[in-house]
Tab-separated table of C-alpha atoms and ligand atoms in Angstrom:
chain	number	residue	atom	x	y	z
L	5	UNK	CA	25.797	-5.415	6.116
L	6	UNK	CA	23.687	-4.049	8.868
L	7	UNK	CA	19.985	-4.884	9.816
L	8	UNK	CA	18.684	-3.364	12.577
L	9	UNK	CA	15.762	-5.406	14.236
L	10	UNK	CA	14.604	-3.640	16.305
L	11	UNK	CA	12.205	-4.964	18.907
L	12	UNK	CA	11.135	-7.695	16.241
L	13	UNK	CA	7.563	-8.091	17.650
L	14	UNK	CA	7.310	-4.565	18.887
L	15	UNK	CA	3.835	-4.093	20.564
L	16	UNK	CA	3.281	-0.534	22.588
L	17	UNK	CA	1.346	-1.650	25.459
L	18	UNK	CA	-2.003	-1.675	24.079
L	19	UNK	CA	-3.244	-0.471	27.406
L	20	UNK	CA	-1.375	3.422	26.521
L	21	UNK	CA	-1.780	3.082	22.966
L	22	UNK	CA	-3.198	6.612	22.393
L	23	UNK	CA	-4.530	5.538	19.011
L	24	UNK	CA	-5.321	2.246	18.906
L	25	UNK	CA	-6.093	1.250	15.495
L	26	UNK	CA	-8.575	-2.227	14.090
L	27	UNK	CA	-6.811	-1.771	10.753
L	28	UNK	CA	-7.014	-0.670	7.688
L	29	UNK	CA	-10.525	0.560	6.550
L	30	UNK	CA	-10.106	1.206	2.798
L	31	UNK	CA	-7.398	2.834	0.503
L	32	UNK	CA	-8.649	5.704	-2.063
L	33	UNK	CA	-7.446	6.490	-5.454
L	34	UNK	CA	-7.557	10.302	-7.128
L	35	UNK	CA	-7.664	8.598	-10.744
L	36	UNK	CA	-8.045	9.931	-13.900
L	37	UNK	CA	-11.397	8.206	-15.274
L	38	UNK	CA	-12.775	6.047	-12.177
L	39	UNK	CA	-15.066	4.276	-13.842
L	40	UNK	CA	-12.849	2.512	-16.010
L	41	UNK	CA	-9.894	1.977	-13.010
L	42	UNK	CA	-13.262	0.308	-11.309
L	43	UNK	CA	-13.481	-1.805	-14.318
L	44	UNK	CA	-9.528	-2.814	-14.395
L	45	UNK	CA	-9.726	-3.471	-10.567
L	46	UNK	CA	-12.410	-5.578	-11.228
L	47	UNK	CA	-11.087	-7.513	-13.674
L	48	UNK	CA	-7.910	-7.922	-13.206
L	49	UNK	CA	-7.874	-8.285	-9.657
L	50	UNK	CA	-10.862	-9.365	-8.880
L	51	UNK	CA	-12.442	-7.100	-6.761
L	52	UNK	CA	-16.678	-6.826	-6.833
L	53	UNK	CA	-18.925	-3.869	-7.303
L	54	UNK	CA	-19.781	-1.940	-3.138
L	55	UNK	CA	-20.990	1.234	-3.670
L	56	UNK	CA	-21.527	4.471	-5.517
L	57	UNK	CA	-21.550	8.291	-5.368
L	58	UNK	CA	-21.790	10.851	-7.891
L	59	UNK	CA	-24.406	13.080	-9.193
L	60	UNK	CA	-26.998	10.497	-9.023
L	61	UNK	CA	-26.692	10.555	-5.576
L	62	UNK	CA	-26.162	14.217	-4.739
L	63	UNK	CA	-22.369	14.604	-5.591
L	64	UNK	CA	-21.985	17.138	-8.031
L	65	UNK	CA	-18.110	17.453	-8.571
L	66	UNK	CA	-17.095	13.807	-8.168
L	67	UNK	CA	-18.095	10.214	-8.923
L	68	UNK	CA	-16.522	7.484	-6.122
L	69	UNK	CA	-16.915	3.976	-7.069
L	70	UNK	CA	-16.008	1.813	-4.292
L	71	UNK	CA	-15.062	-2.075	-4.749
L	72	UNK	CA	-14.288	-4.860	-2.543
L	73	UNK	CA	-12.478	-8.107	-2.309
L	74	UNK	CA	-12.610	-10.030	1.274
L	75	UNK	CA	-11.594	-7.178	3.795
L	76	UNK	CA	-9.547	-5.191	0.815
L	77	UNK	CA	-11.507	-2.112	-0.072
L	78	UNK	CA	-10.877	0.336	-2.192
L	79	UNK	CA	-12.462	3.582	-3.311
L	80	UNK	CA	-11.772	5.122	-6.902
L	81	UNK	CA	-12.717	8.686	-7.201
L	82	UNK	CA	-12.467	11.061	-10.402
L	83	UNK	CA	-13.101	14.654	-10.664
L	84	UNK	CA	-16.045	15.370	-12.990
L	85	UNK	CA	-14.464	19.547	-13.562
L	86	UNK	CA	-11.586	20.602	-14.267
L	87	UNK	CA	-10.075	23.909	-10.698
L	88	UNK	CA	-10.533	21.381	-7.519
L	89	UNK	CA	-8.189	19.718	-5.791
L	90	UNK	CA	-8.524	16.454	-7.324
L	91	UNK	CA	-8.057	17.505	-10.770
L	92	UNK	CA	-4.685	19.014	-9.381
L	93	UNK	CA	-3.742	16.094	-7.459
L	94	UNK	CA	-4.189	14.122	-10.326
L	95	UNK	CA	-2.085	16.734	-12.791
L	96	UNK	CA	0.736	16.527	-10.469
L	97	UNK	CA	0.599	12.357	-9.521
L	98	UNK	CA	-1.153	11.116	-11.876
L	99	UNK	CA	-3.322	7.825	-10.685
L	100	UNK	CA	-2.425	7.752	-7.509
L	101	UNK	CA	-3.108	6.462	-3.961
L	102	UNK	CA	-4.598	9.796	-1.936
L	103	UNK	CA	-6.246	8.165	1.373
L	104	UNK	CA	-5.142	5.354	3.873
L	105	UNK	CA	-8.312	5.198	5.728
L	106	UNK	CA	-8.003	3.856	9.200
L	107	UNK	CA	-10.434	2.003	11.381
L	108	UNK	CA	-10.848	3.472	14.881
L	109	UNK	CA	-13.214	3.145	17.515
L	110	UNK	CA	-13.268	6.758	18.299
L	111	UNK	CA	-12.159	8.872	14.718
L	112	UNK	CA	-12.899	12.503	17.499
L	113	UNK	CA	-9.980	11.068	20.078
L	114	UNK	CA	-7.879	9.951	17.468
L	115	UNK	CA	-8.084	13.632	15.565
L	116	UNK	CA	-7.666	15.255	19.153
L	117	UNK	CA	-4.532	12.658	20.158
L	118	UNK	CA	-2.886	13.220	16.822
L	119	UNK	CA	-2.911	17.159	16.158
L	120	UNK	CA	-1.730	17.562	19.449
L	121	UNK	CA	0.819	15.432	19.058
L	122	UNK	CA	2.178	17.955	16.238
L	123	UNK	CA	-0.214	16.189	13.195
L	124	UNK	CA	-1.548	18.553	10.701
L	125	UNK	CA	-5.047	18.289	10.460
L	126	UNK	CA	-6.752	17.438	7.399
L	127	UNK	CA	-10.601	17.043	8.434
L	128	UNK	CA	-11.481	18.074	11.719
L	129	UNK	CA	-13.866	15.202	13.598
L	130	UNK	CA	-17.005	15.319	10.739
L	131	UNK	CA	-20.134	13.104	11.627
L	132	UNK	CA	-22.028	12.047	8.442
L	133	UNK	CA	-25.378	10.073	8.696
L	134	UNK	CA	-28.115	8.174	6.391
L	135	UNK	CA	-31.086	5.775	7.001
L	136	UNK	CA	-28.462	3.146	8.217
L	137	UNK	CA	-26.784	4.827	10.685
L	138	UNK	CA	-23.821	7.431	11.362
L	139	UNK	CA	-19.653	7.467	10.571
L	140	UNK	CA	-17.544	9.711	12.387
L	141	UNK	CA	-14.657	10.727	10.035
L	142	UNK	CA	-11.518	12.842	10.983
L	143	UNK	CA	-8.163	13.244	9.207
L	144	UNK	CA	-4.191	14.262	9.244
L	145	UNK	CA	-1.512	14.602	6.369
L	146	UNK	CA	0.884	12.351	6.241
L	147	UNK	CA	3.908	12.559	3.499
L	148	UNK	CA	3.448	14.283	0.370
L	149	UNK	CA	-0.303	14.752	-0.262
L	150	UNK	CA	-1.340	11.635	1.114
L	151	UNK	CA	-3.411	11.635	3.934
L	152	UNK	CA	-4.618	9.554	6.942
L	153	UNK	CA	-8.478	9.128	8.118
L	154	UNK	CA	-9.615	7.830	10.730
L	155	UNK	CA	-13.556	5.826	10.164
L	156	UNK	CA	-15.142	5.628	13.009
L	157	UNK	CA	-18.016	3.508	11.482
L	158	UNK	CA	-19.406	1.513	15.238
L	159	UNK	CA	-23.010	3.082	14.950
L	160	UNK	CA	-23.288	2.370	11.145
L	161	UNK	CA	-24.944	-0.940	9.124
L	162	UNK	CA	-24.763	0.440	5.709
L	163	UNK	CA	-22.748	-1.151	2.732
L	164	UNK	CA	-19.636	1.604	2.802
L	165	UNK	CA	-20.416	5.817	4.208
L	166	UNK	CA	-23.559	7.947	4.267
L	167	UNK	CA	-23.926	9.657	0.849
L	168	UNK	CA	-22.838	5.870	-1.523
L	169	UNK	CA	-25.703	3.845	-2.289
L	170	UNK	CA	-25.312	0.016	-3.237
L	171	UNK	CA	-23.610	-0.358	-6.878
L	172	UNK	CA	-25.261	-3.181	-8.766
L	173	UNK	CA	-23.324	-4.543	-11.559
L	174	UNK	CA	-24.453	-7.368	-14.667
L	175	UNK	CA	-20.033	-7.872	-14.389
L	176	UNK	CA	-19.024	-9.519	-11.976
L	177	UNK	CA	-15.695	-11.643	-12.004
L	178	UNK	CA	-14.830	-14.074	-9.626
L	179	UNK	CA	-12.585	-13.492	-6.699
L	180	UNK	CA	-8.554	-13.934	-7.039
L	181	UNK	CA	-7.970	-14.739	-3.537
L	182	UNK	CA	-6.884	-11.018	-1.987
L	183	UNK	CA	-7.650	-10.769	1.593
L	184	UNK	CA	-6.608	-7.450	3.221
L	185	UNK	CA	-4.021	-5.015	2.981
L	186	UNK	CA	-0.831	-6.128	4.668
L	187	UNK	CA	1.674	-3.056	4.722
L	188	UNK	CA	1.596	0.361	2.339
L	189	UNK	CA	5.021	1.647	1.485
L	190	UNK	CA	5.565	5.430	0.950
L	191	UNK	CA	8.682	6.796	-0.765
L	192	UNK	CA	10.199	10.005	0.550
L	193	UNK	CA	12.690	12.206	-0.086
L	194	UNK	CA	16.505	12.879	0.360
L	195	UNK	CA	17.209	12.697	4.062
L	196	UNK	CA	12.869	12.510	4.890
L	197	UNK	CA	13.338	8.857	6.321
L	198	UNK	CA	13.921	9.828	9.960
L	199	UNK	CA	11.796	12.574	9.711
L	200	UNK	CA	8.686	10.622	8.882
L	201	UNK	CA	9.717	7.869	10.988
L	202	UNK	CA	9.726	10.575	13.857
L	203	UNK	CA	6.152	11.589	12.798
L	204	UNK	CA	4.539	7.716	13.163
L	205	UNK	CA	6.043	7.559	16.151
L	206	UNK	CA	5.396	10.614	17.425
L	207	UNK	CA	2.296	11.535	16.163
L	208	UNK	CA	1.065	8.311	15.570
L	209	UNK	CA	2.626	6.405	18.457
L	210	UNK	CA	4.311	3.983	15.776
L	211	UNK	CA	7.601	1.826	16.416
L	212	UNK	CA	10.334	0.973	14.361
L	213	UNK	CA	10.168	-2.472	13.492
L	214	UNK	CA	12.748	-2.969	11.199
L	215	UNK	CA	15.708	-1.170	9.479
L	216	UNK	CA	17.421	-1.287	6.449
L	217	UNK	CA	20.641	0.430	5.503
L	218	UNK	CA	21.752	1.498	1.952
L	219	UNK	CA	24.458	-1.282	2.686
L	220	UNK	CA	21.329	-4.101	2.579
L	221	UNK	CA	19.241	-2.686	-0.374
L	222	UNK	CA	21.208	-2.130	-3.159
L	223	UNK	CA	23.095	-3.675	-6.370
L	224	UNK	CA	25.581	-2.494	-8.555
L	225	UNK	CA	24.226	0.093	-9.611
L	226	UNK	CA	21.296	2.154	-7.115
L	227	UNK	CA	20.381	1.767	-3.524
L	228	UNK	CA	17.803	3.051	-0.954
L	229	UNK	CA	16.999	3.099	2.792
L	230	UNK	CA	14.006	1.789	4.448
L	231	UNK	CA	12.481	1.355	8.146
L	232	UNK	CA	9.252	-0.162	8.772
L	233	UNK	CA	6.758	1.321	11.245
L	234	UNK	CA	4.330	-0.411	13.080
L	235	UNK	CA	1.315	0.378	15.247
L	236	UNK	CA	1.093	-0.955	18.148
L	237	UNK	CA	-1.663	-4.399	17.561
L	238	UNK	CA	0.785	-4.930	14.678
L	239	UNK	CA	-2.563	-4.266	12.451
L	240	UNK	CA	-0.846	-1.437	10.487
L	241	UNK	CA	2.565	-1.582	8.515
L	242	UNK	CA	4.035	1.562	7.180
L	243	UNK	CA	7.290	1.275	5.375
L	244	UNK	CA	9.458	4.515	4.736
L	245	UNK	CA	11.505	4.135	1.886
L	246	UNK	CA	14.541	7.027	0.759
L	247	UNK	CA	16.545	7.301	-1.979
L	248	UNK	CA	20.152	6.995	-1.240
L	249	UNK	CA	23.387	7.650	-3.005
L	250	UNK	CA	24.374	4.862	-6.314
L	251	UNK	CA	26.074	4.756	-9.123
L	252	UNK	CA	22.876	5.081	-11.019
L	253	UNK	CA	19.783	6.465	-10.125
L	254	UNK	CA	17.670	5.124	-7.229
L	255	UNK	CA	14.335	3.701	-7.871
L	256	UNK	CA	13.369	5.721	-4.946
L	257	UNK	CA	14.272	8.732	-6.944
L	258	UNK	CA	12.706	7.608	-10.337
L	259	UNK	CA	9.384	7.678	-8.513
L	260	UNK	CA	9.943	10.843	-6.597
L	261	UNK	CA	10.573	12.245	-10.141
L	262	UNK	CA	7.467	11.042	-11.898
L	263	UNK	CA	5.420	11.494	-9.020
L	264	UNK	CA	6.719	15.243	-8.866
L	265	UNK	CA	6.823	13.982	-4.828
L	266	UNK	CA	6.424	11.670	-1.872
L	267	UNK	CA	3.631	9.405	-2.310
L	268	UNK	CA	2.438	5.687	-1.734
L	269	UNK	CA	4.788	3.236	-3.580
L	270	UNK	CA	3.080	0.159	-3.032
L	271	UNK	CA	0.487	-1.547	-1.131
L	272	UNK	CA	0.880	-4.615	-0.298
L	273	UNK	CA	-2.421	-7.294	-0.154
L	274	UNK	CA	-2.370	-10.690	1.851
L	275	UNK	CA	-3.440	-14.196	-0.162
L	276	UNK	CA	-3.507	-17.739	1.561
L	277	UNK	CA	-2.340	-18.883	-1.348
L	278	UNK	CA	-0.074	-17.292	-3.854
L	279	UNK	CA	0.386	-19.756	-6.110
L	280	UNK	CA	-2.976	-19.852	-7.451
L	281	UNK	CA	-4.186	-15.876	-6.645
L	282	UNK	CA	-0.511	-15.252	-8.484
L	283	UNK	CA	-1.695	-17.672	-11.582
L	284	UNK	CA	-4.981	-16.059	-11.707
L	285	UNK	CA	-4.008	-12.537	-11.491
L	286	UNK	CA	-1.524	-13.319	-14.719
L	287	UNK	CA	-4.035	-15.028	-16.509
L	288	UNK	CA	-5.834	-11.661	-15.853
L	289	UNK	CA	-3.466	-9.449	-17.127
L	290	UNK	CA	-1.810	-8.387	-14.301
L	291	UNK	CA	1.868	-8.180	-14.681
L	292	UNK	CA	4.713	-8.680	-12.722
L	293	UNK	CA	8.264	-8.111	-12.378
L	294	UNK	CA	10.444	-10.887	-14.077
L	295	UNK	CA	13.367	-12.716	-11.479
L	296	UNK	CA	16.178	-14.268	-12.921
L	297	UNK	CA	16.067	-18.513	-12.640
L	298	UNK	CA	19.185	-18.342	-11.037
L	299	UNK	CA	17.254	-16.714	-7.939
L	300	UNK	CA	15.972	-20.328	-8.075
L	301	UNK	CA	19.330	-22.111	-8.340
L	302	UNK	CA	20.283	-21.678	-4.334
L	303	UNK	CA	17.080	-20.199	-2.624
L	304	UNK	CA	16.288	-23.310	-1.037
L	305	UNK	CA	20.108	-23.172	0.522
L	306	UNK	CA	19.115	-20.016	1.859
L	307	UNK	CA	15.771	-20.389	3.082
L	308	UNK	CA	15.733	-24.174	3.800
L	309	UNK	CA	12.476	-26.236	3.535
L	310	UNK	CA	9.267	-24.852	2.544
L	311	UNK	CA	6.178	-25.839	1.898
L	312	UNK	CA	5.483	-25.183	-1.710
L	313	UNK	CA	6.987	-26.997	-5.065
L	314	UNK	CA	9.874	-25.015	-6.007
L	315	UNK	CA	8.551	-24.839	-10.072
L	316	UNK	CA	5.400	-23.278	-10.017
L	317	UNK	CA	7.257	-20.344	-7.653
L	318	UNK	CA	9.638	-20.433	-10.238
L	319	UNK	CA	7.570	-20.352	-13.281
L	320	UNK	CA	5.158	-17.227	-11.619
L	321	UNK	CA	8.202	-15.604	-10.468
L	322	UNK	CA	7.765	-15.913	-6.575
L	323	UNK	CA	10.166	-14.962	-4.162
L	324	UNK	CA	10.854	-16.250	-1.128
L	325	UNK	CA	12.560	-14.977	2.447
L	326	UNK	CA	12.563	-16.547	5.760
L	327	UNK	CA	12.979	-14.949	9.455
L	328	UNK	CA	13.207	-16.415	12.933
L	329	UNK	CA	9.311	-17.046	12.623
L	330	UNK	CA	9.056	-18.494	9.525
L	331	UNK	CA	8.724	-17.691	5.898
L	332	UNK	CA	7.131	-15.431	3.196
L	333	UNK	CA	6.163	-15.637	-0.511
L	334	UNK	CA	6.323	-12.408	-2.347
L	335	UNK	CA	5.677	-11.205	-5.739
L	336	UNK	CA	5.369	-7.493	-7.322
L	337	UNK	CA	3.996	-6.001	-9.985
L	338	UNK	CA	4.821	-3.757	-12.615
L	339	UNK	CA	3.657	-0.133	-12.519
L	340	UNK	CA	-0.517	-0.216	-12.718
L	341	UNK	CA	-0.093	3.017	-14.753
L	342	UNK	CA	1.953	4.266	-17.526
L	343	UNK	CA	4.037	6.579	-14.833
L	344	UNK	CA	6.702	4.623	-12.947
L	345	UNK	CA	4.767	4.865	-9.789
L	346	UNK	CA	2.014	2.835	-7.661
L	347	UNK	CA	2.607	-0.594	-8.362
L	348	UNK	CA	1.277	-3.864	-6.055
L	349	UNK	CA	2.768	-6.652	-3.797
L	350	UNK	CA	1.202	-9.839	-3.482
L	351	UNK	CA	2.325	-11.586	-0.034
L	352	UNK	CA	1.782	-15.055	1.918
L	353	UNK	CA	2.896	-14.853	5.194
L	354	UNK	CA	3.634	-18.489	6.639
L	355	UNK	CA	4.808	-17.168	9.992
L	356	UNK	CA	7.186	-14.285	8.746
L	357	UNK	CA	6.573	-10.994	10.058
L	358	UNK	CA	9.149	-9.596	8.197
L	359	UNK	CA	9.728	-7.894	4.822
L	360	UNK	CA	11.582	-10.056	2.637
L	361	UNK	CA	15.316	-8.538	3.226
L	362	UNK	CA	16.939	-11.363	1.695
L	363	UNK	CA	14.629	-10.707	-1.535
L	364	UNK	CA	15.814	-6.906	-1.716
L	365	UNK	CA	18.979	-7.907	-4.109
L	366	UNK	CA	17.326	-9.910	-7.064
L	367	UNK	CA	13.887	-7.574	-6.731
L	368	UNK	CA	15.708	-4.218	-6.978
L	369	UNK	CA	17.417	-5.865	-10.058
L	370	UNK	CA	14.557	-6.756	-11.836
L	371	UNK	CA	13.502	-3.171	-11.199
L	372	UNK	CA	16.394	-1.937	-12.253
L	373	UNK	CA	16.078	-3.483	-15.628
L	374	UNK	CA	12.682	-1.785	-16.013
L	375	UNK	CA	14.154	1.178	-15.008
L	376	UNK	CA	16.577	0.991	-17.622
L	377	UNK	CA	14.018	0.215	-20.354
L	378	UNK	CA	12.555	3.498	-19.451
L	379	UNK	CA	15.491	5.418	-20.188
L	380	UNK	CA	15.426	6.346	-16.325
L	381	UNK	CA	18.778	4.256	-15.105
H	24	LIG	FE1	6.317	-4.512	0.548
């Protein structure tokens, strides 16, 4: 079994960091009926009402609804006619993740730094501007039909862009504890790991973090490949997942299959406590993937002392890894649509940077059993 850290902290020197990046900005969904994926978002997750566009703002071939939990924001858009490129995007995907928005201080440098680096551009440098102030917005393709923008939002006070106005709603739930999005994992296809981890690093100016070999992430029966990319304040994690060869078939592939491509497999959101966002989130509705008690029986061996009462991680289904730097509690969820596609990580980070390698074994087999439920084993 071979893991590859690589440089395990990793930082370009932020002084040549051609694209230096304050994060994520927001994450943007091409879903089939936005206002109720608002509504589920909401309510399930917690998330409160931001901002709205549509055609009672101007927009006449899409409505956005944008929500927002801590610094987690996300945008859910639906087509409101049938020939555009959303309607198609959502044909092919189904509900699926479209835009990781990036926060830049200059979105015109990062455009220029990027294309000429060999990035395809999306949105050449576009400045948009209301009452409150202006955004610069530019954009490149990444995997798939996902796509990367850079929000260049320094001169602007309003709520979310130029063009949303404030969404007031009589609903709002209470808060489940999410705090901003940790790492977003894209699936790829045969043999597409190395090229995409060429492209973040360089187009992007991205390292490799981490690696993991088919030898580390599989089970009995399926297996896949992974490295982790990382820009260079450590602000943005971008796992590249592949399929790789199994008995059975690789979750990797299932998606690629349903998806009809390479797309966003999860996104992972940061709690400071995932015991109680976790027991919230159930009570919710939200569900997540079943592990086996006996994960419980030697964890503790493994990871030695932590923090937490072993029962409740039990109980919610928690995992837990541990690196040189400390630990991590983990949890995903099932599917949030009826496709075998996007689904969510929950993560507490108490000093591990790291992504949970020793979880890989028991998680891909509670995925596998899903899988196999599905028919798609
Ligand atoms: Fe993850």
């Amino acid at each position: 079994m071979e893991t590859k850290a690589i440089q395990p902290k990793s930082i370009v020197d932020i002084t040549t960091d051609f694209l230096p990046l304050q994060g994520t900005d927001y994450v943007e969904f091409y879903v089939g009926n936005a206002k109720q994926a608002a509504h589920f978002y909401k309510t399930a997750f917690g998330f409160q009402s931001l901002a709205y566009a549509g055609p009672e703002t101007g927009v006449k071939d899409k409505v956005s609804y944008v929500i927002r939990q801590n610094k987690l924001t996300f945008v859910l858009t639906t087509p409101l006619r049938t020939c555009n490129a959303i309607a198609h995007h959502i044909y092919l995907h189904g509900d699926a993740v479209k835009v990781i928005a990036l926060k830049v201080e200059d979105a015109t440098a990062a455009w220029k730094a990027t294309t000429e680096r060999g990035g395809k551009s999306y949105l050449k440098p576009k400045t948009v501007k209301d009452d409150d102030g202006e955004v610069i917005v530019s954009g490149i393709h990444t995997y798939g039909e996902t796509v990367h923008l850079f929000v260049e939002r320094k001169n602007y006070n309003g709520l979310f862009l130029p063009g949303f106005r404030e969404w007031k709603s009589d609903y709002n739930p209470a808060a489940t504890g999410l705090l901003y999005v940790d790492h977003c994992v894209g699936n790829v296809g045969w043999n597409q790991m190395n090229p995409w981890v060429r492209f973040y690093e360089e187009v992007m100016g991205f390292k490799n973090i981490l690696s993991f070999d088919d030898k580390d992430i599989s089970t009995e029966y399926s297996s896949l490949m992974s490295k982790v990319m990382s820009n260079g304040n450590g602000f943005v994690k971008f796992p590249i997942n592949e399929p790789a060869e199994g008995k059975k078939k690789s979750q990797v592939e299932e998606y690629l299959d349903f998806y009809n491509g390479e797309g966003v497999q999860h996104v992972a959101i940061a709690t400071a406590d995932i015991i109680k966002t976790v027991t919230d989130l159930k009570k919710r509705g939200v569900e997540f993937l079943k592990i086996p008690q006996s994960y419980y029986k030697d964890v503790l061996d493994r990871v030695g002392k932590i923090d937490e009462d072993l029962r409740p991680l039990s109980q919610l289904g928690i995992l837990i890894d541990r690196d040189e730097e400390g630990y991590l509690l983990q949890i995903f969820s099932k599917p949030v649509e009826d496709r075998p596609t996007l689904f969510f990580e929950v993560i507490q980070r108490k000093g591990a940077k790291s992504f949970g390698k020793g979880n890989f074994k028991a998680l891909f087999e509670a995925l596998e059993k899903e899988q196999e439920l599905r028919g798609n084993l």
